[in-house]
Amino acid sequence: MKKKTLVWVIGSIVILIALAFIFTRNSVSSFETIGSFNGEMKVYKSMSCGCCDVYITYFKSKGNPNTQVVNLESLDSIKKQYGIPSEMESCHTVIIGNYFVEGHVPLEAIEKLLQEKPDIKGIAMPGMPSGAPGMLGKKTGDFVVYAVNNDGSYEEFMRI
């Protein structure tokens, strides 16, 4: 009888730990911060960019539906205004409050940015990586998202 009780108690503890892990993990990956963000949220893109439209659909459906879209003939002035290094450029720029988000950055990285509020200009995922939000193809490796510091230097922010 003692053996059955011990097995039952240990099994219950394991299940409770597993449930706590699952619920804690789900709350970290929720996008409540993006969804409830009340500041400026704008996506600057060229009128002819198809992958930008797909990214905007992803961003609005999983992040914040109140994001404004601004079509421009050239994004050079926006990238210059926000101090985005040429090595970090992609096809569209999102402005969220005082930060820029350059390229096909997954919402996990944006959520981290908004939760941690680091003293940086913004984050970037340069180029157009296969399998990234808004891009065709399969993901072939980690997505490396960079933090762009106030002095224009950049370093790894996170890998997804």
XYZ file of C-alpha atoms in Angstrom:
160
model
C 0.000 0.000 0.000
C 2.827 2.408 0.846
C 4.441 1.681 -2.517
C 1.236 2.568 -4.431
C 0.846 5.794 -2.485
C 4.467 6.763 -3.131
C 4.105 6.075 -6.869
C 0.869 8.095 -6.960
C 2.457 11.058 -5.122
C 5.559 11.059 -7.352
C 3.417 10.762 -10.480
C 1.227 13.665 -9.356
C 4.275 15.831 -8.684
C 5.711 15.072 -12.130
C 2.401 15.960 -13.792
C 2.123 19.227 -11.829
C 5.678 20.215 -12.767
C 4.987 19.429 -16.433
C 1.765 21.490 -16.394
C 3.519 24.410 -14.706
C 6.235 24.291 -17.369
C 3.697 24.213 -20.197
C 1.638 27.135 -18.859
C 4.717 29.213 -18.051
C 6.136 28.598 -21.504
C 2.884 29.558 -23.233
C 2.626 32.838 -21.354
C 6.150 33.833 -22.379
C 5.410 33.287 -26.063
C 2.096 35.162 -26.074
C 1.999 38.419 -27.967
C -0.080 40.432 -25.506
C 2.517 43.204 -25.394
C 2.396 43.666 -29.175
C -1.369 43.298 -29.305
C -1.954 45.861 -26.576
C 0.767 48.303 -27.647
C -0.816 51.756 -27.977
C 2.090 53.685 -29.503
C 2.994 54.232 -33.130
C 3.104 51.086 -35.254
C 3.867 51.683 -38.926
C 5.206 49.483 -41.677
C 7.095 51.338 -44.410
C 7.330 49.379 -47.657
C 7.525 49.837 -51.385
C 4.241 49.587 -53.284
C 5.405 46.657 -55.392
C 6.754 44.370 -52.651
C 4.739 41.155 -52.427
C 6.646 39.590 -49.536
C 6.066 42.773 -47.503
C 2.317 42.306 -47.942
C 2.585 38.724 -46.676
C 4.656 39.892 -43.677
C 2.083 42.607 -42.892
C -0.704 40.009 -42.941
C 1.358 37.868 -40.513
C 2.112 40.884 -38.290
C -1.497 42.080 -38.166
C -3.033 38.641 -37.612
C -0.617 37.456 -34.923
C 0.624 40.763 -33.548
C -1.395 43.964 -33.807
C -4.208 44.570 -36.309
C -3.977 48.354 -35.799
C -0.664 48.686 -37.604
C -0.583 51.427 -40.239
C 0.951 50.635 -43.647
C 2.816 53.357 -45.558
C 3.716 52.718 -49.215
C 6.713 54.655 -50.517
C 8.605 54.724 -53.802
C 11.909 54.561 -51.930
C 12.693 53.567 -48.351
C 16.137 55.205 -48.316
C 14.971 58.251 -46.350
C 13.251 56.080 -43.709
C 16.317 53.879 -43.263
C 18.500 56.989 -42.971
C 16.086 58.713 -40.567
C 16.146 55.752 -38.166
C 19.868 55.038 -38.563
C 19.577 51.554 -40.019
C 23.048 50.354 -41.109
C 23.168 49.308 -44.771
C 24.416 45.836 -43.734
C 21.200 45.355 -41.734
C 18.724 46.494 -44.393
C 15.841 44.467 -45.746
C 12.781 45.256 -47.849
C 10.565 46.893 -45.214
C 10.879 48.802 -41.954
C 8.459 48.632 -39.035
C 8.400 51.445 -36.479
C 7.117 50.456 -33.048
C 7.272 53.345 -30.615
C 10.897 54.491 -30.504
C 12.269 51.288 -32.080
C 12.664 50.124 -35.644
C 12.232 46.513 -36.711
C 13.985 45.903 -40.012
C 13.044 42.990 -42.229
C 11.179 39.725 -41.797
C 11.675 39.573 -38.024
C 9.566 36.924 -36.232
C 7.173 38.233 -33.585
C 9.115 36.408 -30.844
C 11.965 38.879 -31.297
C 9.626 41.883 -31.336
C 7.946 40.636 -28.180
C 11.354 40.319 -26.498
C 12.237 43.859 -27.612
C 9.034 45.300 -26.148
C 9.314 43.343 -22.900
C 12.985 44.086 -22.224
C 13.024 47.678 -23.573
C 16.789 47.753 -24.219
C 18.614 51.035 -24.870
C 19.061 50.431 -28.623
C 17.745 51.896 -31.890
C 16.041 48.711 -32.995
C 16.410 45.160 -34.237
C 17.060 43.775 -37.698
C 17.122 40.532 -39.606
C 18.944 41.531 -42.799
C 18.172 40.145 -46.213
C 15.233 37.947 -47.001
C 15.847 34.582 -45.266
C 14.020 31.574 -46.642
C 11.163 30.464 -44.389
C 11.039 33.720 -42.406
C 7.612 35.301 -41.852
C 6.506 36.607 -45.245
C 9.117 34.608 -47.172
C 8.653 31.461 -49.214
C 10.678 28.321 -48.682
C 11.770 26.310 -45.707
C 13.792 27.547 -42.797
C 17.343 26.318 -43.348
C 18.953 27.405 -40.076
C 18.608 29.782 -37.173
C 17.180 33.202 -37.843
C 19.715 35.637 -36.398
C 18.164 38.884 -35.216
C 20.575 41.729 -34.492
C 20.312 44.601 -32.027
C 21.355 47.902 -33.591
C 22.978 50.008 -30.891
C 22.634 53.773 -30.597
C 26.125 54.262 -32.066
C 25.172 52.266 -35.194
C 27.099 49.137 -34.238
C 25.206 45.877 -34.056
C 25.376 42.574 -32.222
C 23.314 39.441 -31.951
C 20.013 40.043 -30.161
C 18.664 36.509 -30.376
C 18.437 33.357 -32.487
C 15.152 31.759 -33.415
